[in-house]
mmCIF file of C-alpha atoms (C1' of nucleotides) in Angstrom:
data_model
loop_
_atom_site.group_PDB
_atom_site.id
_atom_site.type_symbol
_atom_site.label_atom_id
_atom_site.label_comp_id
_atom_site.label_asym_id
_atom_site.label_seq_id
_atom_site.Cartn_x
_atom_site.Cartn_y
_atom_site.Cartn_z
ATOM 1 C CA MET A 19 86.893 103.764 113.157
ATOM 2 C CA SER A 20 88.159 102.887 109.744
ATOM 3 C CA ASN A 21 88.741 99.271 108.898
ATOM 4 C CA THR A 22 90.922 98.728 105.893
ATOM 5 C CA LEU A 23 92.355 95.779 104.027
ATOM 6 C CA ARG A 24 95.220 96.057 101.610
ATOM 7 C CA ILE A 25 94.450 93.742 98.690
ATOM 8 C CA ALA A 26 97.050 92.993 96.024
ATOM 9 C CA THR A 27 96.765 91.181 92.707
ATOM 10 C CA TRP A 28 99.605 89.818 90.618
ATOM 11 C CA ASN A 29 99.914 87.578 87.597
ATOM 12 C CA ILE A 30 103.025 85.844 88.885
ATOM 13 C CA ASN A 31 103.586 83.589 85.845
ATOM 14 C CA SER A 32 104.762 80.532 87.811
ATOM 15 C CA LEU A 33 104.485 80.627 91.599
ATOM 16 C CA ARG A 34 107.279 78.141 92.169
ATOM 17 C CA LEU A 35 109.788 79.972 89.986
ATOM 18 C CA ARG A 36 109.039 83.356 91.518
ATOM 19 C CA LEU A 37 108.402 82.412 95.135
ATOM 20 C CA PRO A 38 111.380 84.553 96.289
ATOM 21 C CA LEU A 39 109.813 87.596 94.638
ATOM 22 C CA LEU A 40 106.770 87.323 96.886
ATOM 23 C CA THR A 41 108.985 88.506 99.753
ATOM 24 C CA ARG A 42 109.743 91.658 97.812
ATOM 25 C CA LEU A 43 106.075 92.169 97.074
ATOM 26 C CA VAL A 44 105.247 91.912 100.776
ATOM 27 C CA GLU A 45 108.009 94.375 101.710
ATOM 28 C CA ALA A 46 106.888 96.861 99.069
ATOM 29 C CA LEU A 47 103.106 96.691 99.446
ATOM 30 C CA ASN A 48 102.394 95.154 102.861
ATOM 31 C CA PRO A 49 99.185 93.514 101.632
ATOM 32 C CA ASP A 50 96.765 91.710 103.888
ATOM 33 C CA ILE A 51 95.531 89.629 100.970
ATOM 34 C CA ILE A 52 97.443 88.591 97.834
ATOM 35 C CA CYS A 53 95.588 87.254 94.804
ATOM 36 C CA LEU A 54 97.768 85.426 92.297
ATOM 37 C CA GLN A 55 97.117 84.299 88.732
ATOM 38 C CA GLU A 56 99.036 81.922 86.479
ATOM 39 C CA THR A 57 100.444 80.032 89.433
ATOM 40 C CA LYS A 58 101.059 77.082 87.079
ATOM 41 C CA VAL A 59 101.228 74.641 89.958
ATOM 42 C CA PRO A 60 98.970 71.671 90.734
ATOM 43 C CA ASP A 61 97.473 71.787 94.233
ATOM 44 C CA GLU A 62 99.538 68.827 95.428
ATOM 45 C CA LEU A 63 102.739 70.744 94.594
ATOM 46 C CA PHE A 64 101.589 74.082 96.069
ATOM 47 C CA PRO A 65 104.274 75.587 98.374
ATOM 48 C CA ASP A 66 102.089 75.428 101.461
ATOM 49 C CA THR A 67 104.942 75.343 103.994
ATOM 50 C CA THR A 68 106.613 78.519 102.683
ATOM 51 C CA LEU A 69 103.587 80.804 102.727
ATOM 52 C CA PRO A 70 103.060 80.832 106.515
ATOM 53 C CA GLU A 71 106.718 81.868 106.876
ATOM 54 C CA LEU A 72 105.945 84.786 104.582
ATOM 55 C CA GLY A 73 103.147 85.848 106.909
ATOM 56 C CA TYR A 74 100.235 84.308 105.007
ATOM 57 C CA PRO A 75 99.074 81.251 106.947
ATOM 58 C CA HIS A 76 95.636 81.269 105.304
ATOM 59 C CA PHE A 77 95.382 80.440 101.637
ATOM 60 C CA LEU A 78 93.172 78.981 98.953
ATOM 61 C CA ARG A 79 94.453 77.574 95.712
ATOM 62 C CA LYS A 80 93.091 76.107 92.531
ATOM 63 C CA GLY A 81 95.824 74.922 90.263
ATOM 64 C CA MET A 82 96.579 72.505 87.458
ATOM 65 C CA LYS A 83 99.619 71.231 85.612
ATOM 66 C CA GLY A 84 101.289 73.657 83.251
ATOM 67 C CA TYR A 85 98.642 76.317 82.704
ATOM 68 C CA ASN A 86 96.529 78.893 84.511
ATOM 69 C CA GLY A 87 95.962 78.505 88.250
ATOM 70 C CA VAL A 88 94.816 81.016 90.887
ATOM 71 C CA ALA A 89 95.459 81.433 94.604
ATOM 72 C CA ILE A 90 94.455 83.758 97.427
ATOM 73 C CA LEU A 91 96.900 84.257 100.317
ATOM 74 C CA SER A 92 95.756 85.980 103.491
ATOM 75 C CA ARG A 93 96.990 87.189 106.856
ATOM 76 C CA VAL A 94 93.471 86.850 108.267
ATOM 77 C CA PRO A 95 91.289 83.748 108.187
ATOM 78 C CA ILE A 96 89.439 83.153 104.926
ATOM 79 C CA LYS A 97 87.183 80.452 103.651
ATOM 80 C CA GLN A 98 86.468 79.367 100.125
ATOM 81 C CA VAL A 99 83.116 80.401 98.662
ATOM 82 C CA PRO A 100 81.567 77.130 97.548
ATOM 83 C CA ASP A 101 79.503 76.299 94.472
ATOM 84 C CA MET A 102 81.017 78.809 92.094
ATOM 85 C CA PRO A 103 80.322 78.307 88.372
ATOM 86 C CA LEU A 104 82.535 76.221 86.116
ATOM 87 C CA TRP A 105 83.042 79.059 83.671
ATOM 88 C CA CYS A 106 82.391 77.945 80.097
ATOM 89 C CA GLY A 107 82.034 74.409 81.413
ATOM 90 C CA LYS A 108 85.799 74.146 81.860
ATOM 91 C CA ASP A 109 87.529 73.248 85.100
ATOM 92 C CA ASP A 110 90.606 75.196 84.069
ATOM 93 C CA CYS A 111 91.472 77.042 87.272
ATOM 94 C CA ARG A 112 90.653 80.610 86.302
ATOM 95 C CA HIS A 113 88.621 81.718 89.314
ATOM 96 C CA ILE A 114 88.520 81.294 93.054
ATOM 97 C CA ALA A 115 86.553 83.258 95.637
ATOM 98 C CA ALA A 116 87.178 83.854 99.323
ATOM 99 C CA GLN A 117 84.964 85.030 102.164
ATOM 100 C CA ILE A 118 86.454 87.058 105.013
ATOM 101 C CA ASP A 119 84.308 87.638 108.061
ATOM 102 C CA LEU A 120 84.657 91.245 109.245
ATOM 103 C CA PRO A 121 82.957 93.407 111.896
ATOM 104 C CA ARG A 122 80.668 95.031 109.341
ATOM 105 C CA GLY A 123 79.807 91.725 107.705
ATOM 106 C CA PRO A 124 81.348 89.238 105.313
ATOM 107 C CA LEU A 125 83.537 90.431 102.452
ATOM 108 C CA ILE A 126 83.869 88.425 99.235
ATOM 109 C CA VAL A 127 87.062 88.509 97.180
ATOM 110 C CA HIS A 128 86.877 87.176 93.618
ATOM 111 C CA ASN A 129 90.155 86.360 91.880
ATOM 112 C CA PHE A 130 89.894 85.892 88.084
ATOM 113 C CA TYR A 131 92.295 84.918 85.354
ATOM 114 C CA VAL A 132 90.504 85.706 82.102
ATOM 115 C CA PRO A 133 91.790 83.873 78.994
ATOM 116 C CA ALA A 134 94.339 85.868 77.023
ATOM 117 C CA GLY A 135 92.388 85.077 73.871
ATOM 118 C CA GLY A 136 95.055 84.174 71.315
ATOM 119 C CA ASP A 137 96.252 86.382 68.497
ATOM 120 C CA GLU A 138 93.350 86.694 66.080
ATOM 121 C CA PRO A 139 90.414 88.795 67.309
ATOM 122 C CA ASP A 140 87.835 86.751 65.428
ATOM 123 C CA ARG A 141 85.892 83.988 67.132
ATOM 124 C CA ALA A 142 85.080 82.354 63.792
ATOM 125 C CA ILE A 143 88.722 81.372 63.330
ATOM 126 C CA ASN A 144 90.110 81.552 66.883
ATOM 127 C CA VAL A 145 88.394 79.520 69.585
ATOM 128 C CA LYS A 146 90.529 81.139 72.286
ATOM 129 C CA PHE A 147 89.062 84.532 71.452
ATOM 130 C CA GLY A 148 85.569 83.043 71.606
ATOM 131 C CA HIS A 149 86.378 81.475 74.972
ATOM 132 C CA LYS A 150 87.516 84.840 76.305
ATOM 133 C CA LEU A 151 84.352 86.622 75.165
ATOM 134 C CA ASP A 152 82.178 83.801 76.467
ATOM 135 C CA LEU A 153 83.771 83.800 79.911
ATOM 136 C CA VAL A 154 83.331 87.554 80.227
ATOM 137 C CA ALA A 155 79.700 87.264 79.113
ATOM 138 C CA GLU A 156 79.039 84.411 81.546
ATOM 139 C CA ALA A 157 80.554 86.343 84.415
ATOM 140 C CA THR A 158 78.447 89.357 83.485
ATOM 141 C CA ALA A 159 75.266 87.280 83.517
ATOM 142 C CA TRP A 160 76.235 85.600 86.786
ATOM 143 C CA PHE A 161 76.731 88.894 88.631
ATOM 144 C CA ARG A 162 73.550 90.269 87.076
ATOM 145 C CA ALA A 163 71.637 87.319 88.510
ATOM 146 C CA GLN A 164 73.140 87.813 91.956
ATOM 147 C CA PRO A 165 74.229 91.416 92.374
ATOM 148 C CA PRO A 166 77.420 91.684 94.408
ATOM 149 C CA ARG A 167 77.645 93.494 97.692
ATOM 150 C CA ARG A 168 80.696 94.013 99.902
ATOM 151 C CA ALA A 169 82.740 92.417 97.149
ATOM 152 C CA VAL A 170 86.149 92.965 95.608
ATOM 153 C CA LEU A 171 86.928 91.563 92.174
ATOM 154 C CA VAL A 172 90.556 91.407 91.117
ATOM 155 C CA GLY A 173 92.692 89.682 88.594
ATOM 156 C CA ASP A 174 94.361 89.515 85.252
ATOM 157 C CA LEU A 175 91.320 90.305 83.139
ATOM 158 C CA ASN A 176 93.479 90.497 79.996
ATOM 159 C CA ILE A 177 91.532 93.482 78.673
ATOM 160 C CA ALA A 178 92.626 97.130 78.746
ATOM 161 C CA PRO A 179 89.322 98.991 78.571
ATOM 162 C CA LEU A 180 90.188 102.686 78.308
ATOM 163 C CA GLU A 181 92.056 104.595 75.605
ATOM 164 C CA HIS A 182 94.884 105.394 77.978
ATOM 165 C CA ASP A 183 95.063 101.884 79.373
ATOM 166 C CA VAL A 184 97.243 101.116 76.327
ATOM 167 C CA TRP A 185 100.291 102.793 74.832
ATOM 168 C CA GLY A 186 98.547 103.391 71.514
ATOM 169 C CA HIS A 187 94.773 103.292 71.266
ATOM 170 C CA LYS A 188 94.574 103.394 67.474
ATOM 171 C CA GLN A 189 97.449 100.954 67.027
ATOM 172 C CA LEU A 190 95.792 98.392 69.301
ATOM 173 C CA LEU A 191 92.165 98.533 68.150
ATOM 174 C CA LYS A 192 92.635 95.226 66.312
ATOM 175 C CA VAL A 193 94.993 93.716 68.865
ATOM 176 C CA VAL A 194 93.505 91.224 71.304
ATOM 177 C CA SER A 195 93.141 92.902 74.730
ATOM 178 C CA HIS A 196 91.905 96.239 73.366
ATOM 179 C CA THR A 197 89.381 95.429 70.625
ATOM 180 C CA PRO A 198 86.004 97.167 70.881
ATOM 181 C CA VAL A 199 84.133 93.901 71.445
ATOM 182 C CA GLU A 200 86.356 92.979 74.398
ATOM 183 C CA VAL A 201 86.202 96.474 75.862
ATOM 184 C CA LYS A 202 82.418 96.479 75.595
ATOM 185 C CA GLY A 203 82.254 93.086 77.302
ATOM 186 C CA LEU A 204 84.524 94.110 80.135
ATOM 187 C CA LEU A 205 82.698 97.375 80.815
ATOM 188 C CA GLU A 206 79.356 95.570 80.808
ATOM 189 C CA TRP A 207 80.741 93.115 83.352
ATOM 190 C CA GLN A 208 82.030 95.945 85.511
ATOM 191 C CA SER A 209 78.673 97.721 85.312
ATOM 192 C CA GLU A 210 76.996 94.791 87.084
ATOM 193 C CA GLY A 211 77.774 96.451 90.381
ATOM 194 C CA PHE A 212 81.450 97.339 90.423
ATOM 195 C CA ILE A 213 83.620 100.458 90.448
ATOM 196 C CA ASP A 214 87.172 100.537 89.065
ATOM 197 C CA ALA A 215 89.066 101.083 92.329
ATOM 198 C CA VAL A 216 92.264 102.189 90.559
ATOM 199 C CA ARG A 217 91.060 104.377 87.701
ATOM 200 C CA GLN A 218 88.806 106.339 90.020
ATOM 201 C CA HIS A 219 91.969 107.964 91.369
ATOM 202 C CA VAL A 220 93.544 108.737 87.995
ATOM 203 C CA PRO A 221 92.268 111.061 85.244
ATOM 204 C CA HIS A 222 91.225 109.047 82.204
ATOM 205 C CA GLU A 223 93.628 110.937 79.944
ATOM 206 C CA GLN A 224 96.603 109.728 81.975
ATOM 207 C CA LYS A 225 98.419 106.568 80.865
ATOM 208 C CA LEU A 226 98.265 103.646 83.263
ATOM 209 C CA TYR A 227 99.775 100.194 82.647
ATOM 210 C CA THR A 228 100.275 96.979 84.595
ATOM 211 C CA TRP A 229 101.886 94.811 81.909
ATOM 212 C CA TRP A 230 104.846 95.181 79.578
ATOM 213 C CA SER A 231 105.712 92.423 77.092
ATOM 214 C CA TYR A 232 108.845 90.331 77.560
ATOM 215 C CA ARG A 233 109.496 90.956 73.889
ATOM 216 C CA ASN A 234 110.582 94.543 74.354
ATOM 217 C CA ARG A 235 114.255 94.579 75.222
ATOM 218 C CA ASP A 236 114.049 97.909 77.012
ATOM 219 C CA TRP A 237 110.514 97.814 78.370
ATOM 220 C CA ARG A 238 110.826 101.074 80.301
ATOM 221 C CA LEU A 239 112.198 103.028 77.352
ATOM 222 C CA SER A 240 109.707 101.750 74.773
ATOM 223 C CA ASP A 241 106.932 101.815 77.441
ATOM 224 C CA ARG A 242 104.506 99.859 75.302
ATOM 225 C CA GLY A 243 102.348 98.841 78.236
ATOM 226 C CA ARG A 244 98.760 97.857 78.800
ATOM 227 C CA ARG A 245 96.537 97.891 81.904
ATOM 228 C CA LEU A 246 95.363 94.286 82.005
ATOM 229 C CA ASP A 247 95.197 93.799 85.769
ATOM 230 C CA HIS A 248 92.289 95.260 87.669
ATOM 231 C CA VAL A 249 90.785 95.832 91.087
ATOM 232 C CA TRP A 250 87.051 96.467 91.246
ATOM 233 C CA ILE A 251 84.943 97.084 94.347
ATOM 234 C CA THR A 252 81.258 97.380 95.057
ATOM 235 C CA PRO A 253 80.101 100.907 96.005
ATOM 236 C CA ASP A 254 79.444 99.888 99.610
ATOM 237 C CA LEU A 255 83.249 99.752 100.007
ATOM 238 C CA THR A 256 85.812 102.509 99.514
ATOM 239 C CA SER A 257 89.047 102.654 97.589
ATOM 240 C CA ASN A 258 91.384 104.697 99.752
ATOM 241 C CA GLY A 259 94.324 104.569 97.371
ATOM 242 C CA PHE A 260 96.317 102.273 95.139
ATOM 243 C CA GLU A 261 99.810 101.374 94.053
ATOM 244 C CA ILE A 262 101.022 99.870 90.797
ATOM 245 C CA LEU A 263 104.402 98.374 91.626
ATOM 246 C CA LYS A 264 106.142 99.282 88.392
ATOM 247 C CA ASP A 265 109.560 98.620 89.905
ATOM 248 C CA ALA A 266 108.654 94.935 90.060
ATOM 249 C CA ARG A 267 109.086 94.773 86.298
ATOM 250 C CA ASP A 268 112.834 95.161 86.900
ATOM 251 C CA TRP A 269 113.132 92.474 89.567
ATOM 252 C CA PRO A 270 115.390 89.576 88.602
ATOM 253 C CA GLN A 271 113.567 86.938 86.562
ATOM 254 C CA THR A 272 110.236 88.668 87.057
ATOM 255 C CA SER A 273 106.758 88.380 85.605
ATOM 256 C CA ASP A 274 105.646 90.477 82.649
ATOM 257 C CA HIS A 275 102.827 91.773 84.889
ATOM 258 C CA VAL A 276 103.419 93.971 87.941
ATOM 259 C CA PRO A 277 101.479 93.823 91.219
ATOM 260 C CA VAL A 278 98.564 96.171 91.826
ATOM 261 C CA CYS A 279 97.437 96.929 95.381
ATOM 262 C CA VAL A 280 94.384 98.790 96.643
ATOM 263 C CA GLU A 281 93.642 99.804 100.211
ATOM 264 C CA VAL A 282 89.974 99.040 100.627
ATOM 265 C CA GLY A 283 87.755 100.476 103.331
ATOM 266 C CA VAL A 284 85.712 97.525 104.494
ATOM 267 C "C1'" DA F 17 105.659 93.177 57.971
ATOM 268 C "C1'" DT F 18 107.946 90.314 61.017
ATOM 269 C "C1'" DG F 19 109.588 88.639 65.138
ATOM 270 C "C1'" DG F 20 110.924 89.680 69.186
ATOM 271 C "C1'" DT F 21 111.013 86.780 75.077
ATOM 272 C "C1'" DG F 22 109.398 83.954 78.728
ATOM 273 C "C1'" DG F 23 107.329 79.326 81.554
ATOM 274 C "C1'" DG F 24 106.092 74.553 81.606
ATOM 275 C "C1'" DG F 25 107.932 70.261 80.693
ATOM 276 C "C1'" DT F 26 110.304 67.721 77.364
ATOM 277 C "C1'" DA F 27 107.235 68.509 72.040
ATOM 278 C "C1'" DC F 28 105.086 72.048 71.575
ATOM 279 C "C1'" DC F 29 101.401 74.988 73.829
ATOM 280 C "C1'" DC F 30 100.499 79.192 75.921
ATOM 281 C "C1'" DA F 31 101.288 84.014 77.243
#
DNA sequence: ATGGTGGGGTACCCA
């Protein structure tokens, strides 16, 4: 018997504005669990009557006014994992974790929104870059102290770690999201017990993106993408396959990120 | 080299 869960992640860049697009996501990917980042909605304004109609009666959310915000929507019952760290001492709604009780034992789903990090890749002059590095380092230390098992970690991690996770490796070495110090940090975090559940299916010399800037008029033609959105699993789970919903980048009034979905053997 | 486009919320900040 194989038990699987389809787990999707999407930086939706305003949940309220793009609520209609969630229907398309469900039709295209049929996920059991949807992890969202940049919901940009305070909890008291969360659309909690619409989500059950979409087929997701179970959800957790952690939102604030204007910025950031994460949510986990589920077809099956979930409960919030309590007592998670306040990363970098900030209560800025960048992480939420769910527990799903399954026949083989509980599964933990972590949903992260790592800071973008500003423009200048130098923490001496850009506190946002320092914040990004610090959050990644804190998360690394946290998972080192309590090694994950039966866990899935998803989110907009805002770092493209591999050469072919960006359109131009050399061009982007000094661009925030692909600098060596960020890449090193992200890979160290991943090495605390996780496997890249998407890249394991794709040769490393093949380009793979999940984000295309709004600033390119013809995003598909210029194809200056980056793989900023990730799905990691612990080795006691299996990644049976994945989908990067590139077509979502052409949806009306869409996000600059596209959804990523992995079918996980749990 | 620069600026290009979005969202939030109503002046800029953030991506």
